[in-house]
Amino acid sequence: MASADPGNAATAAQKMLKIENTQKRDALVEVERKYQKVWAESGVFESNAPAATDASQAQQDKYFATIAYPYMNGSLHAGHGYTISKVEFATGYARLQGKNALFPLGFHCTGMAIKACADKLVREVEMFGQNFERYTEDDDEEGDVDARQAGDGTAATDAGAAAVSDVTKFRSKKTKAVAKSGAAKYQFQIMLSQGIPREDIHKFADAYHWVHVFPAAGIRDASRLGLRVDWRRSFVTTDANPFYDSFVRWQMNRLKELGKIKFGKRYTIYSPKDGQPCLDHDRSEGEGVGIQDYTGIKMKVVDWPEAAKTTIQKVLPPNTQANVYFLAATLRPETMYGQTCCFVGPKITYGLFKLHDTAANPGADNDYVVCTERAARNLAFQGYSAVWGETQKFAEFIGADLIGTLLDAPLSVHKSVRVLPMETAQASKGTGVVTCVPSDSPDDYATVIELAKKADYYKIQKEWATLEVIPIIETPNYGKLTAPALVEKMKIVSPKDPKLPEAKNIAYKEGFYNGTMVHGEFSGRPVQQAKDLVKQKLFDLALAFPYAEPEGIVISRSKDECVAAHLDQWYLNYGTAENGGDGEWNAQVRAHLQNEDGNGLNTFSAEAKRRFEEALDWLGQWACARSYGLGSKLPWDDQFLVESLSDSTIYPAYYTIAHYFHRDIYGKEPGLANIRPEQMTDEAWDFVLARTAKPPSDSDISLPVLNAMRHEFQYWYPLDLRVSGKDLIQNHLTFFLYIHVALWPSQYWPRGVRVNGFVLLNGEKMAKSTGNFLTLRETVDKFGADAARVALADAGDAVDDANFSESVANAAILKLYELRQWIEDMILGDAAAKDNKDGQRSGPLNFWDTLFDNEMNRLVWETKEAYDAHLFRAALRSGFYNFTGARDVYRDAVGAIGMHSKLVRRYAELQCLLLGPVAPHWCEYIWTEVLGHKHSIQVARWPNDCPRPDRALQATADYEQTTTSAVMAAWGQLVKRLVKSSKKGASAGPGQQAVFDPRSSPFRLRIFFTESLPGWQERCIDLVTAALKETGLVDTDAIGKSIGKTETKRAMPFIQQLKKRLQDASESAGSSVGKNDQVVDETEKSVETAIILGRRLQFDEATVLEEISPRLKKVLGTRCEKVDIVRITKTTAAVSTEEGQEEIIEGYVLSTGEVLPMKDLPAIAASAAPGIPKFTFEPVN
């Protein structure tokens, strides 16, 4: 992590929203705290498996959901809140559905992050004193600790400390030095910058102090968000909780017995400084980076150029009989037959390193290799040096001094080749030495072409770069010379062409998957077979040996650059048969992911499923043990700890029975079973977790207790939902699937995994270093729980990154407060007697009442659909924003006559149910204290008896909204466009719109509607109907051929409009939420099609226009004196026009009965169609 720019940090901090008037927020918070206490005291979120004898409760559906438990090297932050909210909302909705819902939350402390931070403090206390009193700013120059080492970076003291010492509360109070640099060099500075009192920091030198502080703070902060968590089941990992420690050891024992854990030499990412493997959770940089396996080609030096010869003779006199090789790392050993040269980077520093005789590189005691220091360091940890982990460097060169060296090229048709310059060679990838095969590598081919053209410039002899390019592999698409063909096809002009990476990728895939060898003893074989055969031949002839390195830079939390080490270690045999893993195990997980029978894994998005598939393709063997950090000891080898991604795979199973073990999170206070950790033997775990049918014969736990725990597990499993960040698919979540598949039969395998993206704060990356950061506690302090939850729901739904917006949270405060006041007034106040817009009435429902009632029905079903799909942002939109919007339209439409009291109450009740999963405190208050329900909304039920929306009323509402919007849009344009002129107040001529100033002149709105289509439109519909019957498609090109030339201009746009309406009808017949997963209702689709093509509406347009005209008059303002509704009808006569025969029309004013001849009608009146009225604004004389 780069040092923060103080200027950027100040800018980010300034962007953070400042709330000054907190009265409304505080009123909401008061209710939130009240109900959090009520819920905690009542235990409403404590969910239990029903007794096996309780038949009625046994029929109740269960719902079990978790998040990936948070790591406890700091306080929970808004990003944690976002992930937590997905399970929280799902759990709230499940409760409304009547399900027995369980949401537990534990805390992960395993790994080296906490220990690394604690150990830094140990050293810093030794250096500077207990309170760091000996520290001076001059010490910053010697500091060797970067801010990135702190992991989450927030630290704490005892949870019960006074507010001034509450170190879990984020406060940015940087030291002078930190303020200047923007980054802390020492761990104690990092903790000071978070507002931790200096005198408390030394306590964190004990790693277990972190374990005892932050989980307690996490429970406090999560509870203040109002989570529906069953805290009885919470726990911490590591041996700090002996019950969980026992659970992890049982898991590892069983995996070893099943052959899933193996021991042997394998490559792993390793931290030399820490002396152990550095897995994903141990890294400050490079999470997800794996091992890249190469073949190290030994290209023996035949002759040195003068620039290097002197150096070599000093360190390796001729009588030493040393063998010196340029070590080239290649991914394509099968192409070695076509080597034409060897590349080095002219500006790269290379070394001469001594090798050691090994099984992989026999007879190498007098061998030396030329490669980069980085590559030599990796070689040393792979056993190629005399002392494991130590390099022996005899000389150093700049790449330019090596150009011209003559080498033997193993297997190549060209026995001797030269070392040439390659400006794009990288010291950070491979060995820095690149063997050149221009037949199959676009990079190599482009480079040798460049060198041959500019030999003098590069100070080489042209013939060195012009050896014959030999065909090695034939591919169907690019022939026998893939690289030259691709370079020509893609018009690549230089070695730095940006298209080269794409060309390289194509060449590799084309050669590997579709290529056939055309040279050498394996000629005729597919490359997929020949690759390993050629590699083994090179090994057998001692012309090459295996080499590996990290795929990219990996930095441990102790600031060490990691290497690829070849170690004896315990590992989980993940992976495919092709990459050395357990192929059968992999296939089982893959089949569960495919979910072909509907009983597999629901990933909720195609993107998440694709990422899982990719992980299953590439993810291989995984080291499951380490020697440093916190955790549980490996049961059969207690010098090792179980690493952090291996003790966190099946802990949802532990949640199901945790409350039987302990009442506290550390396993110190006995739980329901009143048993000791040592009583949970492996055999007891087997029975309780349903891996064996018979209870252990030697257990001193009573059989009723064992049966009760087993029943609890069998009731809650399988896990219904697991939520996590998308970045954990590449390790944690895939391991989660693997281990469940290994330990249990399929009925206990997970049913759902939902991943989300990272969380931005106010549209920018959240980071403490920039000040753009909120802890979960700060979030709730700033906005209150419900407003924060609304913003979390609004932040996003997809796998893409989400955005927590402070402005949304702040707006939610106002919206929730004002809506609460309005409902209080309407339900508890004297609103019925008021002569204003909030007055209420009873009796029969009128036009607007029925529209509002139906709109509520529609939004209830739309919100249900969103919750069912776990699309909480969509649920918030329909169930809150649009729901209150529908009320606003209704309230405005009924005006002075008031809202119907029955609908007001129905609205309030439905609003509580629809918003309940997201804003439970607000809804609880309205539900119980305003609406007077005796039972908590936490046990209320979703309105499943809500009627389906009436199609005709929905069409009426859509028509009203569309017509009103169109009138107001046209009105707005008119006000902008028209100016005072000499024509002000003048009447319009025949077919013309009057020009006047509506701001000062009275006017009328005229609405023209018709119940029949013009003849030419009727003919178009007939053609579309015939096409649908014949082919099921609307082929506009084919239909156009049946239309006369004179009518084409107006007919084709109309047909396109018809086609779009039919498409929209088809889509609306499916899911209105989550279009990627639509299921079309064919009956509804056919009804919509019949309406569109049947020339009819689902409502009486004249009646609707008469009903909405008072509202139109109102919204247009006091200058609108009247609204005339005019029915347009066709007469029997017609006239000829350039576009064909045109019917003669006339108008009928509904309110007066006046008949308007065609000459008195504006031209726009003829464009009216059923459901598509036209209108004019005309001055009143």
mmCIF file of N, CA and C in Angstrom, residues 256-297:
data_model
loop_
_atom_site.group_PDB
_atom_site.id
_atom_site.type_symbol
_atom_site.label_atom_id
_atom_site.label_comp_id
_atom_site.label_asym_id
_atom_site.label_seq_id
_atom_site.Cartn_x
_atom_site.Cartn_y
_atom_site.Cartn_z
ATOM 1 N N LYS A 256 -7.719 -35.979 6.978
ATOM 2 C CA LYS A 256 -6.505 -36.781 6.777
ATOM 3 C C LYS A 256 -6.872 -38.250 6.562
ATOM 4 N N GLU A 257 -7.817 -38.755 7.352
ATOM 5 C CA GLU A 257 -8.240 -40.144 7.206
ATOM 6 C C GLU A 257 -8.872 -40.393 5.838
ATOM 7 N N LEU A 258 -9.565 -39.385 5.305
ATOM 8 C CA LEU A 258 -10.213 -39.517 3.997
ATOM 9 C C LEU A 258 -9.227 -39.365 2.836
ATOM 10 N N GLY A 259 -7.976 -39.063 3.151
ATOM 11 C CA GLY A 259 -6.977 -38.885 2.102
ATOM 12 C C GLY A 259 -7.027 -37.522 1.448
ATOM 13 N N LYS A 260 -7.741 -36.594 2.060
ATOM 14 C CA LYS A 260 -7.827 -35.246 1.493
ATOM 15 C C LYS A 260 -6.647 -34.381 1.926
ATOM 16 N N ILE A 261 -6.027 -34.733 3.061
ATOM 17 C CA ILE A 261 -4.808 -34.049 3.498
ATOM 18 C C ILE A 261 -3.637 -34.992 3.250
ATOM 19 N N LYS A 262 -2.606 -34.482 2.583
ATOM 20 C CA LYS A 262 -1.446 -35.292 2.240
ATOM 21 C C LYS A 262 -0.175 -34.590 2.709
ATOM 22 N N PHE A 263 0.919 -35.336 2.650
ATOM 23 C CA PHE A 263 2.213 -34.797 3.052
ATOM 24 C C PHE A 263 3.217 -35.069 1.952
ATOM 25 N N GLY A 264 4.033 -34.081 1.646
ATOM 26 C CA GLY A 264 5.054 -34.273 0.630
ATOM 27 C C GLY A 264 5.625 -32.949 0.179
ATOM 28 N N LYS A 265 6.608 -33.055 -0.715
ATOM 29 C CA LYS A 265 7.219 -31.838 -1.243
ATOM 30 C C LYS A 265 6.316 -31.226 -2.301
ATOM 31 N N ARG A 266 6.140 -29.945 -2.159
ATOM 32 C CA ARG A 266 5.353 -29.205 -3.151
ATOM 33 C C ARG A 266 5.759 -27.754 -3.077
ATOM 34 N N TYR A 267 5.463 -27.065 -4.152
ATOM 35 C CA TYR A 267 5.775 -25.643 -4.189
ATOM 36 C C TYR A 267 4.704 -24.864 -3.426
ATOM 37 N N THR A 268 5.155 -23.867 -2.700
ATOM 38 C CA THR A 268 4.205 -22.993 -2.009
ATOM 39 C C THR A 268 4.808 -21.600 -1.882
ATOM 40 N N ILE A 269 3.948 -20.609 -1.783
ATOM 41 C CA ILE A 269 4.426 -19.248 -1.514
ATOM 42 C C ILE A 269 4.953 -19.218 -0.086
ATOM 43 N N TYR A 270 6.175 -18.721 0.084
ATOM 44 C CA TYR A 270 6.868 -18.858 1.362
ATOM 45 C C TYR A 270 7.509 -17.527 1.746
ATOM 46 N N SER A 271 7.416 -17.184 3.026
ATOM 47 C CA SER A 271 8.076 -15.987 3.553
ATOM 48 C C SER A 271 9.360 -16.385 4.258
ATOM 49 N N PRO A 272 10.507 -16.086 3.685
ATOM 50 C CA PRO A 272 11.771 -16.426 4.362
ATOM 51 C C PRO A 272 11.890 -15.761 5.734
ATOM 52 N N LYS A 273 11.407 -14.544 5.858
ATOM 53 C CA LYS A 273 11.511 -13.838 7.133
ATOM 54 C C LYS A 273 10.681 -14.519 8.218
ATOM 55 N N ASP A 274 9.473 -14.961 7.848
ATOM 56 C CA ASP A 274 8.596 -15.614 8.816
ATOM 57 C C ASP A 274 8.919 -17.093 8.982
ATOM 58 N N GLY A 275 9.627 -17.652 8.002
ATOM 59 C CA GLY A 275 9.987 -19.058 8.082
ATOM 60 C C GLY A 275 8.817 -19.997 7.919
ATOM 61 N N GLN A 276 7.823 -19.613 7.111
ATOM 62 C CA GLN A 276 6.650 -20.468 6.917
ATOM 63 C C GLN A 276 5.915 -20.047 5.649
ATOM 64 N N PRO A 277 5.023 -20.929 5.157
ATOM 65 C CA PRO A 277 4.214 -20.553 3.998
ATOM 66 C C PRO A 277 3.440 -19.266 4.257
ATOM 67 N N CYS A 278 3.289 -18.478 3.214
ATOM 68 C CA CYS A 278 2.556 -17.215 3.317
ATOM 69 C C CYS A 278 1.299 -17.346 2.458
ATOM 70 N N LEU A 279 0.199 -17.691 3.101
ATOM 71 C CA LEU A 279 -1.049 -17.906 2.385
ATOM 72 C C LEU A 279 -1.846 -16.609 2.328
ATOM 73 N N ASP A 280 -2.989 -16.654 1.654
ATOM 74 C CA ASP A 280 -3.689 -15.418 1.306
ATOM 75 C C ASP A 280 -3.913 -14.470 2.479
ATOM 76 N N HIS A 281 -4.364 -15.007 3.604
ATOM 77 C CA HIS A 281 -4.680 -14.141 4.743
ATOM 78 C C HIS A 281 -3.432 -13.601 5.433
ATOM 79 N N ASP A 282 -2.250 -14.126 5.049
ATOM 80 C CA ASP A 282 -1.004 -13.670 5.661
ATOM 81 C C ASP A 282 -0.345 -12.560 4.849
ATOM 82 N N ARG A 283 -0.975 -12.113 3.796
ATOM 83 C CA ARG A 283 -0.324 -11.197 2.858
ATOM 84 C C ARG A 283 -0.858 -9.771 2.980
ATOM 85 N N SER A 284 0.057 -8.825 2.863
ATOM 86 C CA SER A 284 -0.374 -7.433 2.766
ATOM 87 C C SER A 284 -0.477 -7.020 1.300
ATOM 88 N N GLU A 285 0.107 -7.824 0.417
ATOM 89 C CA GLU A 285 0.028 -7.573 -1.024
ATOM 90 C C GLU A 285 0.114 -8.903 -1.746
ATOM 91 N N GLY A 286 -0.702 -9.074 -2.772
ATOM 92 C CA GLY A 286 -0.612 -10.292 -3.577
ATOM 93 C C GLY A 286 -1.602 -11.371 -3.207
ATOM 94 N N GLU A 287 -2.726 -11.007 -2.569
ATOM 95 C CA GLU A 287 -3.722 -12.029 -2.257
ATOM 96 C C GLU A 287 -4.239 -12.645 -3.553
ATOM 97 N N GLY A 288 -4.328 -13.958 -3.580
ATOM 98 C CA GLY A 288 -4.794 -14.659 -4.776
ATOM 99 C C GLY A 288 -3.683 -15.056 -5.724
ATOM 100 N N VAL A 289 -2.470 -14.553 -5.496
ATOM 101 C CA VAL A 289 -1.331 -14.913 -6.356
ATOM 102 C C VAL A 289 -0.906 -16.345 -6.043
ATOM 103 N N GLY A 290 -0.742 -17.136 -7.068
ATOM 104 C CA GLY A 290 -0.365 -18.531 -6.897
ATOM 105 C C GLY A 290 1.026 -18.819 -7.405
ATOM 106 N N ILE A 291 1.296 -20.097 -7.649
ATOM 107 C CA ILE A 291 2.602 -20.562 -8.124
ATOM 108 C C ILE A 291 2.575 -20.691 -9.648
ATOM 109 N N GLN A 292 3.636 -20.235 -10.293
ATOM 110 C CA GLN A 292 3.809 -20.458 -11.725
ATOM 111 C C GLN A 292 4.940 -21.468 -11.917
ATOM 112 N N ASP A 293 4.607 -22.596 -12.535
ATOM 113 C CA ASP A 293 5.606 -23.638 -12.803
ATOM 114 C C ASP A 293 6.253 -23.401 -14.161
ATOM 115 N N TYR A 294 7.587 -23.477 -14.213
ATOM 116 C CA TYR A 294 8.351 -23.323 -15.449
ATOM 117 C C TYR A 294 9.221 -24.556 -15.673
ATOM 118 N N THR A 295 9.736 -24.648 -16.873
ATOM 119 C CA THR A 295 10.844 -25.547 -17.159
ATOM 120 C C THR A 295 12.081 -24.675 -17.299
ATOM 121 N N GLY A 296 13.087 -24.922 -16.470
ATOM 122 C CA GLY A 296 14.316 -24.133 -16.526
ATOM 123 C C GLY A 296 15.275 -24.749 -17.535
ATOM 124 N N ILE A 297 15.436 -24.100 -18.684
ATOM 125 C CA ILE A 297 16.279 -24.613 -19.776
ATOM 126 C C ILE A 297 17.734 -24.203 -19.537
#
